[in-house]
Amino acid sequence: FSLGLGLTNECNLACSFCYRDPKRTDRLTLEQVRDVMERLPVRSVNLGTGENGMHPEFRSMLAYLRTQPVKLSITSNGHSVAVLRDEDLLAFADIEFSLDYATREEQDAQRGAGNWDLVHEQAARCRRLGVGVTIIAVMMRTNYDRLADVAEVARAFDAPLRLNVYQAVRTDAFALAYDEYW
């Protein structure tokens, strides 16, 4: 199995297109993580769905996962990567950075001031360490026509670009029209 674990739904940002419920905090326990790992034949684990570095037990959970024979990856807006030591980053086969726009101004307007620089600093750090980097973008009404420019940003890190299509949960404001989708 390839397992996606959201250790927490907490996030340091408040992106207007996010689907998480900002009014509540959900967290897995280390025991829950161990239970699922012991019950399934897991080959890879992606830590996503929230900014996992905000979980108070993040480091102990990562220490446990590092003892398992699995390929580790994490999806982050940069925060979870920034709180880790270099030796912890080396446990990851790939780190996915959320980057939806090809300019600092647009990225920071949607994700929060300083997010562009944080993603770039941490992606460069990963590349220096030899850790794989992927850029992940949410394809939505506000950026669908500029994703080629986001791909150029990814290329600067020798990284693939992975796209997730926006799914409306709280608002349709970012949903693609049929012709925009194609």
Tab-separated table of C-alpha atoms in Angstrom:
chain	number	residue	atom	x	y	z
A	1	PHE	CA	0.000	0.000	0.000
A	2	SER	CA	0.953	3.595	-0.537
A	3	LEU	CA	-0.408	5.365	2.517
A	4	GLY	CA	-1.311	9.025	2.853
A	5	LEU	CA	-1.178	10.184	6.461
A	6	GLY	CA	-2.481	13.538	7.594
A	7	LEU	CA	-0.938	13.772	11.050
A	8	THR	CA	-2.907	16.979	11.594
A	9	ASN	CA	-5.169	19.311	9.685
A	10	GLU	CA	-3.473	22.326	11.294
A	11	CYS	CA	-1.838	24.840	9.012
A	12	ASN	CA	0.166	28.013	9.473
A	13	LEU	CA	-1.579	29.550	6.449
A	14	ALA	CA	-5.206	30.341	5.636
A	15	CYS	CA	-5.465	29.841	1.880
A	16	SER	CA	-8.862	30.890	0.591
A	17	PHE	CA	-9.114	27.829	-1.652
A	18	CYS	CA	-8.249	25.251	1.023
A	19	TYR	CA	-10.766	22.534	1.826
A	20	ARG	CA	-9.811	21.968	5.470
A	21	ASP	CA	-12.100	23.113	8.262
A	22	PRO	CA	-10.169	25.907	10.016
A	23	LYS	CA	-12.563	25.838	12.983
A	24	ARG	CA	-11.355	22.499	14.307
A	25	THR	CA	-8.087	20.710	14.894
A	26	ASP	CA	-7.671	17.019	14.180
A	27	ARG	CA	-4.552	15.077	15.104
A	28	LEU	CA	-3.490	11.470	14.846
A	29	THR	CA	-1.641	9.964	17.780
A	30	LEU	CA	1.616	8.079	17.525
A	31	GLU	CA	-0.319	4.975	18.595
A	32	GLN	CA	-2.733	5.404	15.679
A	33	VAL	CA	0.155	5.757	13.247
A	34	ARG	CA	1.794	2.613	14.651
A	35	ASP	CA	-1.500	0.702	14.491
A	36	VAL	CA	-2.061	1.418	10.806
A	37	MET	CA	1.572	0.667	9.937
A	38	GLU	CA	1.370	-2.700	11.728
A	39	ARG	CA	-1.937	-3.672	10.112
A	40	LEU	CA	-1.147	-2.902	6.474
A	41	PRO	CA	1.713	-3.929	4.182
A	42	VAL	CA	2.813	-0.331	3.634
A	43	ARG	CA	5.578	0.396	1.107
A	44	SER	CA	5.406	4.176	1.011
A	45	VAL	CA	4.026	6.944	3.217
A	46	ASN	CA	3.207	10.515	2.237
A	47	LEU	CA	2.638	12.979	5.050
A	48	GLY	CA	0.074	15.430	3.735
A	49	THR	CA	-3.339	16.993	4.435
A	50	GLY	CA	-2.279	19.743	6.797
A	51	GLU	CA	1.080	21.139	7.778
A	52	ASN	CA	2.459	18.139	9.673
A	53	GLY	CA	5.272	20.115	11.299
A	54	MET	CA	2.653	21.806	13.476
A	55	HIS	CA	1.795	18.520	15.206
A	56	PRO	CA	3.417	18.525	18.668
A	57	GLU	CA	4.560	14.912	18.146
A	58	PHE	CA	5.794	15.396	14.581
A	59	ARG	CA	9.428	14.602	15.344
A	60	SER	CA	8.623	11.462	17.345
A	61	MET	CA	6.252	10.269	14.610
A	62	LEU	CA	8.921	10.883	11.996
A	63	ALA	CA	11.459	9.037	14.144
A	64	TYR	CA	9.109	6.053	14.264
A	65	LEU	CA	8.433	6.159	10.503
A	66	ARG	CA	12.173	6.272	9.858
A	67	THR	CA	12.472	2.843	11.517
A	68	GLN	CA	10.022	1.353	9.030
A	69	PRO	CA	11.030	-0.095	5.649
A	70	VAL	CA	9.032	2.498	3.710
A	71	LYS	CA	9.685	5.252	1.213
A	72	LEU	CA	8.810	8.557	2.893
A	73	SER	CA	7.549	11.734	1.274
A	74	ILE	CA	5.868	14.852	2.606
A	75	THR	CA	3.714	17.592	1.112
A	76	SER	CA	4.345	21.013	2.639
A	77	ASN	CA	3.977	24.739	2.155
A	78	GLY	CA	7.560	24.919	3.415
A	79	HIS	CA	6.880	25.158	7.154
A	80	SER	CA	7.202	21.440	7.988
A	81	VAL	CA	10.462	21.249	6.066
A	82	ALA	CA	11.869	24.353	7.759
A	83	VAL	CA	11.348	22.889	11.254
A	84	LEU	CA	13.354	19.755	10.441
A	85	ARG	CA	17.085	19.221	10.764
A	86	ASP	CA	19.059	18.273	7.674
A	87	GLU	CA	19.489	14.676	8.901
A	88	ASP	CA	15.706	14.374	9.231
A	89	LEU	CA	15.193	15.645	5.679
A	90	LEU	CA	17.507	12.915	4.417
A	91	ALA	CA	14.882	10.347	5.494
A	92	PHE	CA	12.586	11.564	2.697
A	93	ALA	CA	12.757	10.257	-0.837
A	94	ASP	CA	10.799	13.266	-2.039
A	95	ILE	CA	9.439	16.516	-0.676
A	96	GLU	CA	6.454	18.076	-2.395
A	97	PHE	CA	6.176	21.840	-2.122
A	98	SER	CA	2.869	23.596	-2.704
A	99	LEU	CA	3.398	26.360	-5.234
A	100	ASP	CA	0.386	27.529	-7.214
A	101	TYR	CA	1.745	30.654	-8.902
A	102	ALA	CA	4.871	31.618	-10.794
A	103	THR	CA	5.386	34.963	-9.063
A	104	ARG	CA	6.099	35.975	-5.493
A	105	GLU	CA	3.256	38.506	-5.526
A	106	GLU	CA	0.575	36.042	-6.610
A	107	GLN	CA	1.806	33.189	-4.391
A	108	ASP	CA	2.034	35.384	-1.311
A	109	ALA	CA	-1.355	36.992	-2.038
A	110	GLN	CA	-3.030	33.570	-2.008
A	111	ARG	CA	-0.932	31.647	0.497
A	112	GLY	CA	0.454	34.330	2.801
A	113	ALA	CA	3.313	36.794	2.975
A	114	GLY	CA	6.699	35.111	2.769
A	115	ASN	CA	5.441	31.781	1.432
A	116	TRP	CA	7.194	32.179	-1.935
A	117	ASP	CA	10.557	32.743	-0.260
A	118	LEU	CA	10.005	29.903	2.219
A	119	VAL	CA	9.222	27.407	-0.549
A	120	HIS	CA	12.230	28.524	-2.583
A	121	GLU	CA	14.607	28.444	0.400
A	122	GLN	CA	13.490	24.996	1.518
A	123	ALA	CA	13.396	23.511	-1.996
A	124	ALA	CA	16.944	24.766	-2.574
A	125	ARG	CA	17.980	23.289	0.774
A	126	CYS	CA	16.532	19.904	-0.208
A	127	ARG	CA	18.298	19.950	-3.559
A	128	ARG	CA	21.615	20.791	-1.814
A	129	LEU	CA	21.072	17.747	0.423
A	130	GLY	CA	20.226	15.513	-2.544
A	131	VAL	CA	16.595	15.092	-1.502
A	132	GLY	CA	14.083	14.858	-4.336
A	133	VAL	CA	11.780	17.831	-4.849
A	134	THR	CA	8.376	17.940	-6.529
A	135	ILE	CA	6.353	21.092	-7.042
A	136	ILE	CA	2.633	20.563	-6.570
A	137	ALA	CA	0.072	23.077	-7.767
A	138	VAL	CA	-3.668	23.238	-7.417
A	139	MET	CA	-5.114	23.932	-10.861
A	140	MET	CA	-7.924	26.456	-10.441
A	141	ARG	CA	-9.633	29.358	-12.150
A	142	THR	CA	-7.004	31.817	-10.917
A	143	ASN	CA	-3.956	30.011	-12.321
A	144	TYR	CA	-4.926	27.442	-14.972
A	145	ASP	CA	-3.649	29.618	-17.812
A	146	ARG	CA	-0.236	30.169	-16.177
A	147	LEU	CA	0.717	26.648	-15.158
A	148	ALA	CA	3.406	26.536	-17.845
A	149	ASP	CA	5.105	29.353	-15.904
A	150	VAL	CA	4.818	27.312	-12.685
A	151	ALA	CA	6.426	24.412	-14.576
A	152	GLU	CA	9.378	26.711	-15.339
A	153	VAL	CA	9.758	27.399	-11.619
A	154	ALA	CA	9.728	23.639	-11.001
A	155	ARG	CA	12.353	23.155	-13.700
A	156	ALA	CA	14.666	25.538	-11.832
A	157	PHE	CA	14.713	22.946	-9.027
A	158	ASP	CA	15.003	20.046	-11.489
A	159	ALA	CA	11.604	19.029	-10.132
A	160	PRO	CA	8.508	17.571	-11.721
A	161	LEU	CA	5.257	19.521	-11.514
A	162	ARG	CA	2.274	17.608	-10.137
A	163	LEU	CA	-1.206	19.063	-10.541
A	164	ASN	CA	-4.265	18.608	-8.393
A	165	VAL	CA	-7.498	19.908	-9.861
A	166	TYR	CA	-9.371	22.177	-7.463
A	167	GLN	CA	-12.433	20.559	-5.940
A	168	ALA	CA	-14.968	22.962	-4.522
A	169	VAL	CA	-15.765	22.321	-0.879
A	170	ARG	CA	-16.452	25.705	0.703
A	171	THR	CA	-16.732	27.859	-2.433
A	172	ASP	CA	-16.985	27.596	-6.207
A	173	ALA	CA	-14.903	30.761	-6.645
A	174	PHE	CA	-11.831	28.778	-7.710
A	175	ALA	CA	-13.600	26.033	-9.668
A	176	LEU	CA	-12.744	25.729	-13.340
A	177	ALA	CA	-15.382	26.149	-16.003
A	178	TYR	CA	-15.528	23.295	-18.502
A	179	ASP	CA	-13.595	25.156	-21.201
A	180	GLU	CA	-10.964	26.281	-18.675
A	181	TYR	CA	-10.465	22.705	-17.536
A	182	TRP	CA	-9.687	21.534	-21.039
